[in-house]
Amino acid sequence: MLLSKMFVPTLREDPSDAESISHKLMLRAGLIRQISSGIYVFLPLGFRVLNKVINIVREEMNRIGAQELLMPALLPKEPWDETGRWDVYGDELFKLKDRKGRDFCLGPTHEEIVTLIIKNTVNSYKNLPILLYQIQTKFRDEIRPRFGVMRSREFLMKDLYSFHDSWDSLSESYKKIFNAYKKIFDRFRLKYIPVEADSGAIGGKVSHEFVAESEIGECEFVVCEKCRYAANVEAAKSKLIKPEEEKDEPLELVHTPNIKRVEEVTSFLKVPAHRLLKSILYIVDGESVLAIVRGDDEINEVKLKNYLKAKEIRLATEEEIEKHTGAPLGFTGPIGFNGRIIVDKRVEGIKGGVLGANKKDYHYKGVSFGRDFESEEIVDIREVKEGDLCPVCGSPLKKKIGIELGHTFQLGTKYSESMKAYFQTKEGELKPFIMGCYGIGMARIIAATIEQYHDDKGIVWTKEIAPYHIIIIPLKEDEKILVDSKEIYKKLLHGGFEVVYEDRPLSPGEKFKDADLIGFPYKLIFGKGYLKDGLIEVKRREDGEVFKVKPEDIEEFLRKEIYES
Ligand SMILES: [Zn+2]
């Protein structure tokens, strides 16, 4: 296509509201525009890239025998009531009413709907397993949309659902889908890592996230470079190190005037941070719950929330702390606390500890777990830290961040049971379907590719999803240049290449700037050199290498470069 006829509104300057490199470059290269917070238009170039992403994902899903369908985005409330998720999903669910006052939502995911379809159509083990997927728009009312298309309120997803008659069958499909995901992200040439994940609100047992390595991103995970153990922080475990043998000390109430924060208390009482036990009051579905970790640890609220199987969890306000403990913020502790107490595993067995006394300006010291306070709920609620030891091999763990590209879950019977979706077994029994669900965020693949493939000039597209592979740039208003470059352009078009011709009245510098910003993998340059030796200068974007190619060899050269390497 002629660039002058194309709708490619590039920007010279970085947009001020874009935080991440991919967001900036997608705006600058004319791939997307924002319509409202977290809502984007894919402009023609961006839409070409998106379609290439869709095609690759679709190919690999079809290859493993998954079948594509299309479910609606506008969903009735009733199935969501059956699973309880109409309430559990919270404010992220876009809810609306029709003219008759009936409740609907804009689907953020489709477990309920696909379960409904299977419930009404499949009744025998003979029809299982079934793998159904769609590539469709999802909605989520994000509190804070971020990083452009990476965390937006409307987004395109591939979501696959599988239905089985046994856990073995689910495991088998899970493995197959897991491998298909690896193949997909390999085809995109992304650097990624599958990490063990927490199945959180969706429920279920085994779960993985596929995370693209990146400077930005909202997935925090740990990885062991020795044995490749990897897990996101909500699921990560670490090897429990036994505390040194400590001696019982007498319990003592000590005056700690206006001393509240961890560092203040530890330096005032001259105890190491791990001896101070942090007691944090949460309001969990309306009830007060005290959670205790060591002073050198942090609570991971997702772990706590999952353990409690809570719908909503939040820190108690200062007023609520006074009401439930009798003391202001900073002096909370379990001794004398009347309510549920959750203790982190690393707190168990501690002696000579320090705790808030539930009394203004007082702490206890010499606290022994088991003697002075107790809890039957000793669970892993701490956040794994850099340097913690790998639960598998004991090597130090590294903490990283990245972009979640996809997620796979073994759901089990959570949805089929609550929606009474049963099938008949070989023996004639009625059993709930065993399910799995598997998502991939389409636009995130684009954003992650740009995060991993760019330089200071712009995007460096991989051949797999570049909007076009080739741009022809005539540098001079010279007749031979114009005639010959047009001829090559026509020849490449006929040869089936994805090629763009730069015919805009711009300076050579401006032409190069835009070509590099948009990130065409190959530039065919017709300038002084061509007039001298009749060779086309081909510049490869990914490494800047320059090739001189005879016009009659150009097709073969490009075919090898683009399709055979
Ligand atoms: Zn390890």
XYZ file of C-alpha atoms and ligand atoms in Angstrom:
566
model
C 0.000 0.000 0.000
C 1.062 3.581 -0.556
C 1.894 5.152 2.780
C 0.251 8.421 1.701
C -3.068 6.582 1.422
C -2.733 4.774 4.726
C -4.221 5.938 8.017
C -1.133 5.924 10.211
C -1.192 8.909 12.575
C 2.323 8.758 14.053
C 3.415 11.107 16.819
C 6.823 12.777 17.052
C 6.744 13.270 20.825
C 6.135 10.853 23.683
C 2.553 11.159 24.941
C 2.743 12.475 28.500
C 0.158 10.130 29.998
C 1.791 6.893 28.834
C 3.751 5.105 31.558
C 5.247 2.111 29.799
C 7.387 1.809 26.686
C 4.845 -0.338 24.895
C 2.058 2.129 25.658
C 4.144 5.050 24.360
C 5.233 3.247 21.218
C 1.770 1.909 20.416
C 0.442 5.471 20.558
C 3.397 7.005 18.706
C 3.471 4.400 15.926
C -0.231 4.948 15.281
C -1.405 1.516 16.438
C -3.951 2.611 19.028
C -5.778 5.635 20.415
C -7.505 5.990 23.775
C -11.220 6.784 23.789
C -11.746 6.831 27.546
C -9.800 5.553 30.528
C -8.858 1.943 29.754
C -10.756 1.873 26.452
C -8.837 1.814 23.175
C -9.341 1.878 19.435
C -7.089 -0.357 17.375
C -6.188 1.747 14.349
C -5.500 -0.046 11.014
C -1.834 -0.865 11.739
C -2.620 -2.043 15.249
C -5.555 -4.075 14.009
C -3.315 -5.848 11.474
C -0.986 -6.832 14.310
C -3.910 -7.931 16.461
C -5.254 -10.112 13.659
C -1.893 -11.815 13.250
C -1.867 -12.554 16.979
C -5.394 -13.958 16.729
C -4.456 -16.175 13.772
C -1.513 -17.777 15.547
C -3.496 -18.429 18.715
C -6.388 -19.822 16.689
C -4.113 -22.125 14.680
C -2.614 -23.660 17.794
C -5.988 -24.067 19.499
C -7.420 -25.797 16.435
C -4.341 -28.001 16.213
C -5.098 -29.567 19.617
C -8.701 -30.221 18.696
C -10.318 -27.289 20.459
C -13.380 -25.959 18.658
C -14.169 -22.301 18.281
C -17.512 -20.792 19.186
C -18.692 -17.293 20.006
C -20.587 -16.516 23.169
C -22.300 -13.158 23.787
C -20.676 -10.339 25.736
C -24.023 -9.310 27.236
C -24.901 -11.895 29.879
C -27.992 -12.470 32.046
C -27.613 -12.416 35.823
C -29.218 -15.781 36.627
C -26.270 -18.136 35.909
C -24.031 -15.772 37.878
C -26.386 -16.053 40.833
C -26.168 -19.835 40.680
C -22.394 -19.761 41.169
C -22.535 -16.843 43.592
C -20.221 -14.790 41.438
C -22.714 -11.985 40.806
C -21.741 -10.790 44.314
C -18.254 -12.279 44.670
C -16.947 -10.600 41.538
C -17.458 -7.247 43.182
C -17.128 -3.854 41.547
C -15.051 -5.157 38.647
C -18.197 -6.637 37.108
C -19.896 -4.194 34.727
C -23.574 -4.467 35.631
C -26.505 -3.019 33.744
C -30.291 -3.319 33.381
C -32.452 -3.713 30.307
C -35.640 -1.689 29.684
C -37.684 -4.195 31.682
C -35.396 -3.833 34.663
C -33.717 -7.219 34.257
C -30.107 -7.461 35.390
C -27.257 -8.138 32.977
C -23.501 -7.876 33.007
C -20.801 -7.428 30.411
C -18.887 -10.693 30.612
C -15.402 -10.603 32.177
C -15.172 -14.392 31.678
C -17.540 -17.139 30.554
C -17.444 -20.141 32.909
C -21.119 -19.770 33.777
C -22.312 -19.416 30.205
C -20.292 -22.270 28.753
C -21.347 -24.521 31.646
C -24.951 -23.649 30.891
C -24.472 -24.600 27.235
C -22.876 -27.949 28.101
C -25.471 -28.678 30.795
C -28.256 -28.275 28.255
C -26.622 -30.245 25.450
C -24.269 -32.941 26.758
C -25.438 -35.751 28.998
C -23.129 -38.707 28.475
C -19.488 -39.551 29.156
C -19.402 -40.684 25.530
C -19.273 -37.060 24.371
C -16.340 -36.130 26.608
C -13.831 -34.540 26.659
C -14.988 -31.342 24.959
C -12.711 -28.368 24.392
C -14.453 -25.123 23.412
C -12.863 -21.736 22.922
C -13.662 -18.264 21.722
C -11.775 -15.112 20.871
C -13.982 -12.405 22.206
C -14.213 -9.061 23.950
C -14.239 -9.051 27.747
C -15.066 -6.270 30.180
C -13.669 -5.487 33.591
C -14.227 -2.290 35.525
C -10.616 -1.856 36.620
C -10.028 0.571 39.472
C -6.861 1.725 37.800
C -6.442 0.942 34.113
C -2.710 0.996 33.355
C -0.041 0.580 30.724
C -2.360 1.125 27.748
C -3.825 -2.099 26.400
C -2.095 -4.138 29.101
C -4.634 -3.425 31.814
C -7.706 -2.031 30.115
C -11.416 -2.148 30.815
C -12.370 -3.705 27.479
C -10.028 -6.320 26.045
C -9.860 -9.192 23.620
C -9.220 -12.643 25.050
C -8.948 -16.189 23.887
C -10.763 -18.227 26.514
C -10.910 -21.987 26.351
C -13.034 -24.283 28.528
C -12.662 -28.021 28.833
C -15.169 -30.603 30.124
C -14.184 -34.079 31.319
C -15.484 -37.241 32.913
C -12.411 -37.726 35.131
C -9.488 -35.877 36.689
C -7.144 -37.982 34.559
C -8.807 -36.747 31.428
C -8.563 -33.156 32.714
C -4.849 -33.645 33.467
C -4.238 -35.002 30.006
C -5.941 -32.059 28.319
C -4.264 -29.633 30.703
C -0.868 -30.921 29.620
C -1.824 -30.662 25.969
C -3.052 -27.097 26.404
C -0.023 -26.174 28.502
C 2.229 -27.337 25.652
C 0.109 -25.494 23.087
C 0.577 -22.324 25.141
C 4.328 -22.830 25.111
C 4.207 -23.263 21.363
C 2.144 -20.091 20.968
C 4.516 -17.934 23.023
C 7.514 -19.510 21.271
C 5.999 -18.588 17.925
C 5.719 -14.998 19.138
C 9.415 -15.233 20.126
C 8.554 -14.000 23.599
C 10.833 -14.578 26.540
C 8.442 -16.003 29.098
C 8.232 -18.377 31.985
C 5.336 -20.558 33.172
C 4.922 -20.014 36.910
C 2.825 -21.855 39.450
C -0.126 -19.687 40.272
C -2.789 -19.338 42.826
C -6.237 -20.161 41.540
C -7.800 -17.456 43.680
C -11.368 -16.424 43.072
C -11.844 -18.793 40.136
C -11.299 -21.790 42.380
C -9.690 -25.111 41.606
C -6.429 -26.951 42.098
C -3.569 -26.746 39.602
C -2.970 -23.413 37.938
C -0.203 -21.714 35.974
C 0.504 -18.242 34.704
C 2.599 -17.629 31.612
C 4.602 -14.506 32.393
C 6.607 -12.453 29.906
C 9.832 -11.121 31.360
C 9.638 -7.352 31.448
C 10.705 -4.202 33.294
C 7.080 -3.434 33.954
C 4.056 -5.562 34.622
C 1.873 -6.463 37.511
C 2.769 -10.078 38.011
C 5.312 -10.568 40.790
C 6.929 -13.966 40.935
C 9.913 -15.823 42.319
C 12.149 -18.140 40.391
C 14.899 -20.567 41.356
C 17.678 -20.457 38.815
C 18.945 -23.862 39.874
C 15.896 -26.124 39.632
C 13.567 -23.736 37.687
C 10.927 -23.682 40.419
C 8.820 -20.610 39.652
C 5.669 -19.312 41.282
C 3.833 -16.026 41.543
C 3.946 -14.367 44.951
C 0.403 -15.411 45.780
C 1.364 -19.057 45.370
C 5.084 -19.016 46.137
C 6.372 -21.074 48.994
C 9.806 -21.026 50.530
C 11.730 -23.471 52.632
C 10.822 -22.986 56.263
C 13.944 -22.328 58.291
C 13.678 -23.412 61.908
C 14.415 -20.504 64.217
C 17.435 -20.925 66.453
C 16.647 -22.605 69.735
C 15.316 -19.862 71.947
C 14.731 -19.824 75.673
C 11.502 -19.005 77.436
C 11.585 -15.602 79.054
C 9.158 -14.185 81.585
C 6.265 -12.248 80.063
C 6.621 -8.568 80.812
C 4.414 -5.542 80.096
C 6.644 -2.651 79.046
C 5.901 1.020 78.657
C 6.513 2.108 75.046
C 5.234 5.695 74.892
C 4.150 6.633 71.383
C 6.342 3.885 69.924
C 4.413 2.114 67.208
C 6.274 1.307 64.054
C 8.390 -1.838 63.661
C 11.710 0.026 63.550
C 10.761 2.191 66.536
C 9.765 -0.755 68.695
C 12.763 -2.922 67.789
C 15.282 -0.152 68.451
C 13.549 0.982 71.650
C 13.383 -2.551 73.080
C 16.660 -3.635 71.445
C 15.246 -6.771 69.799
C 15.860 -7.991 66.242
C 12.985 -7.392 63.782
C 12.043 -11.060 63.549
C 11.308 -11.154 67.301
C 8.687 -8.455 66.945
C 5.411 -9.992 65.863
C 3.317 -7.749 63.647
C -0.363 -8.077 64.447
C -2.594 -6.674 61.756
C -6.335 -6.358 62.081
C -8.423 -7.092 58.983
C -12.110 -6.850 58.336
C -13.028 -10.022 56.470
C -16.577 -10.125 55.108
C -17.597 -7.915 58.029
C -15.782 -9.886 60.787
C -12.554 -8.832 62.494
C -9.588 -11.168 62.000
C -6.118 -10.706 63.459
C -3.205 -11.836 61.272
C 0.273 -12.199 62.733
C 3.631 -12.368 60.909
C 7.210 -11.779 61.993
C 8.426 -8.176 61.954
C 10.765 -8.866 59.034
C 7.962 -10.391 56.955
C 4.974 -8.955 55.129
C 1.495 -10.414 54.882
C 0.387 -11.453 51.409
C -3.283 -10.479 51.435
C -4.177 -12.798 48.569
C -2.833 -15.792 50.492
C -4.786 -14.670 53.542
C -7.928 -14.041 51.542
C -7.727 -17.441 49.846
C -7.102 -19.241 53.104
C -10.144 -17.553 54.633
C -12.173 -18.171 51.436
C -13.290 -14.570 51.826
C -15.242 -12.418 49.420
C -13.792 -9.184 50.687
C -10.831 -8.406 52.865
C -9.498 -5.020 53.953
C -7.366 -3.427 56.633
C -9.348 -2.271 59.648
C -9.664 1.503 60.056
C -8.205 3.254 63.119
C -11.698 3.452 64.641
C -12.276 -0.261 64.060
C -8.916 -1.101 65.666
C -9.865 0.880 68.790
C -13.262 -0.775 68.861
C -11.999 -4.357 68.500
C -8.768 -4.185 70.536
C -9.340 -1.342 72.989
C -6.114 0.357 71.937
C -5.115 2.705 69.127
C -3.227 1.696 65.985
C 0.300 0.531 66.743
C -0.437 -1.467 69.907
C -2.475 -4.355 68.522
C -1.687 -7.904 69.656
C -3.267 -11.323 70.197
C -3.067 -11.450 74.006
C -6.536 -10.648 75.222
C -7.844 -10.271 71.692
C -11.290 -11.707 71.395
C -11.649 -13.111 67.893
C -10.158 -15.190 65.156
C -6.349 -15.228 65.031
C -4.366 -16.419 61.992
C -0.669 -17.018 62.579
C 1.985 -17.349 59.907
C 4.016 -20.551 59.954
C 7.207 -18.694 60.789
C 5.653 -17.361 64.009
C 5.100 -20.824 65.416
C 7.587 -21.703 68.174
C 8.799 -18.164 68.720
C 10.048 -17.327 72.223
C 11.152 -14.023 73.694
C 8.957 -12.180 71.217
C 7.498 -8.679 71.370
C 3.832 -7.919 70.784
C 1.427 -5.018 71.041
C -0.446 -5.223 74.366
C -3.831 -3.911 73.201
C -3.206 -1.041 75.582
C -2.135 2.455 74.550
C 1.648 2.940 74.837
C 2.358 -0.646 75.975
C 3.938 -3.757 74.477
C 4.611 -7.216 75.854
C 8.081 -8.672 75.738
C 9.247 -12.198 76.525
C 6.243 -13.600 74.633
C 6.230 -17.343 73.917
C 3.991 -18.814 71.262
C 1.849 -21.534 72.814
C 2.307 -20.183 76.337
C 1.074 -16.591 76.052
C -1.041 -16.791 72.943
C -2.156 -19.529 70.612
C -3.915 -20.175 67.390
C -5.118 -23.319 65.708
C -4.750 -21.615 62.374
C -1.056 -21.685 61.568
C -0.804 -21.080 57.833
C 1.491 -19.652 55.193
C 0.387 -16.020 54.824
C 3.744 -14.319 54.359
C 5.038 -12.927 51.116
C 8.085 -14.727 49.775
C 11.130 -12.455 49.556
C 14.189 -12.271 47.339
C 16.795 -14.545 48.884
C 14.306 -16.892 50.568
C 15.201 -20.497 49.949
C 13.632 -22.528 47.159
C 11.070 -25.007 48.551
C 12.329 -27.663 46.123
C 16.141 -27.463 46.189
C 17.009 -24.900 48.864
C 18.814 -22.398 46.590
C 18.115 -18.690 47.017
C 15.043 -17.449 45.137
C 15.064 -14.426 42.824
C 12.105 -12.070 42.743
C 10.996 -10.680 39.375
C 8.123 -8.919 37.693
C 6.509 -9.521 34.351
C 3.417 -9.372 32.198
C 0.831 -12.095 32.587
C 0.129 -13.351 29.072
C -2.010 -16.347 29.831
C -3.433 -18.389 32.659
C -4.452 -22.035 32.909
C -6.656 -23.531 35.641
C -7.830 -26.961 36.632
C -11.222 -25.932 37.945
C -12.721 -29.258 38.909
C -16.420 -29.239 39.693
C -16.842 -25.791 41.215
C -19.069 -24.533 38.381
C -20.715 -27.766 37.311
C -21.775 -28.546 40.889
C -23.225 -25.149 41.672
C -25.004 -25.064 38.299
C -26.123 -28.719 38.520
C -24.445 -29.635 35.246
C -24.248 -33.433 35.277
C -23.437 -36.214 32.840
C -24.064 -39.918 32.949
C -21.056 -42.153 33.622
C -20.400 -45.549 32.046
C -21.981 -47.100 35.139
C -25.080 -44.976 34.734
C -24.354 -42.629 37.622
C -24.903 -38.872 37.425
C -21.746 -36.844 38.073
C -20.796 -33.189 37.703
C -18.501 -32.346 34.773
C -14.856 -31.849 35.675
C -13.682 -28.600 34.117
C -10.658 -26.560 33.169
C -10.345 -23.002 31.854
C -7.517 -21.350 29.982
C -7.084 -17.715 28.889
C -4.736 -15.646 26.774
C -4.853 -11.837 26.554
C -4.454 -10.871 22.910
C -3.369 -7.249 23.263
C -0.969 -8.161 26.047
C 0.947 -10.268 23.554
C 1.435 -7.129 21.468
C 2.433 -5.030 24.474
C 4.824 -7.707 25.762
C 6.401 -8.071 22.309
C 7.053 -4.331 22.187
C 8.436 -4.323 25.741
C 10.902 -7.028 24.689
C 11.561 -5.853 21.121
C 12.257 -2.139 20.821
C 15.123 0.325 20.752
C 15.408 4.085 21.166
C 14.081 4.593 17.615
C 10.902 2.586 18.022
C 9.374 -0.851 17.698
C 11.443 -3.771 16.385
C 8.671 -6.117 15.233
C 9.205 -9.813 15.031
C 8.319 -11.171 11.603
C 5.411 -13.130 13.064
C 3.278 -10.117 13.961
C 4.798 -7.122 12.135
C 1.934 -5.155 10.559
C 3.904 -5.185 7.254
C 7.284 -6.763 6.604
C 8.760 -4.331 4.106
C 8.863 -0.609 3.463
C 10.297 0.767 0.229
C 11.896 4.177 0.668
C 12.859 6.220 -2.394
C 15.204 8.925 -1.113
C 15.424 11.238 -4.100
C 13.046 12.804 -6.584
C 15.000 11.106 -9.332
C 13.208 9.524 -12.242
C 15.195 6.298 -12.302
C 14.743 5.877 -8.551
C 11.007 6.502 -8.721
C 10.391 4.249 -11.729
C 12.553 1.361 -10.510
C 11.383 1.434 -6.888
C 7.728 1.444 -8.022
C 8.471 -1.517 -10.231
C 10.003 -3.462 -7.345
C 7.011 -2.487 -5.209
C 4.596 -3.936 -7.773
C 6.699 -7.045 -8.167
C 6.720 -7.671 -4.401
C 2.984 -7.033 -4.126
C 2.348 -9.599 -6.826
C 4.706 -11.984 -5.084
C 2.440 -11.865 -2.036
C 4.743 -9.805 0.184
C 3.388 -7.431 2.822
C 4.926 -4.247 1.523
C 4.386 -0.521 1.965
C 5.669 2.220 -0.359
C 6.801 5.481 1.228
C 5.509 8.169 -1.146
C 4.909 11.010 1.282
C 6.618 14.349 0.636
C 8.967 14.096 3.611
C 12.703 14.538 4.092
C 14.821 11.356 4.061
C 15.360 11.812 7.819
C 11.644 11.946 8.504
C 11.009 8.903 6.313
C 13.598 6.869 8.223
C 12.269 8.068 11.563
C 8.748 6.876 10.843
C 9.930 3.594 9.307
C 11.967 2.826 12.428
C 9.235 4.000 14.784
C 6.645 1.751 13.118
C 9.273 -0.962 13.060
C 9.118 -2.497 9.554
C 11.499 -5.503 9.687
C 13.025 -4.593 6.268
C 13.702 -1.234 4.625
C 14.434 -1.229 0.891
C 16.348 1.965 0.239
C 16.675 3.550 -3.193
C 19.175 6.404 -2.987
C 22.576 7.529 -4.224
C 23.957 4.000 -3.867
C 21.321 2.580 -6.184
C 22.070 5.178 -8.853
C 25.758 4.289 -8.622
C 25.733 0.491 -8.647
C 22.130 -0.490 -9.359
C 21.920 -2.504 -6.122
C 19.061 -2.186 -3.655
C 20.125 -1.446 -0.120
C 18.180 -3.677 2.278
C 18.425 -2.746 5.929
C 17.279 -5.240 8.557
C 15.591 -3.557 11.507
C 16.441 -6.110 14.205
C 20.231 -5.793 13.934
C 20.759 -2.925 11.507
C 22.611 -5.164 9.054
C 22.730 -3.867 5.474
C 22.603 -6.079 2.392
C 23.142 -5.024 -1.212
C 20.833 -7.001 -3.450
C 20.397 -7.070 -7.232
C 16.841 -6.133 -8.274
C 16.348 -9.510 -9.956
C 17.301 -11.346 -6.727
C 15.241 -9.251 -4.332
C 12.208 -11.555 -4.188
C 14.246 -14.613 -3.409
C 16.315 -12.744 -0.854
C 13.246 -11.447 0.995
C 11.447 -14.748 0.799
C 14.361 -16.452 2.524
C 14.668 -13.736 5.135
C 10.994 -13.448 6.004
C 9.566 -16.902 5.522
C 12.445 -19.322 5.790
C 14.529 -18.140 8.717
Zn 15.215 -24.745 43.377
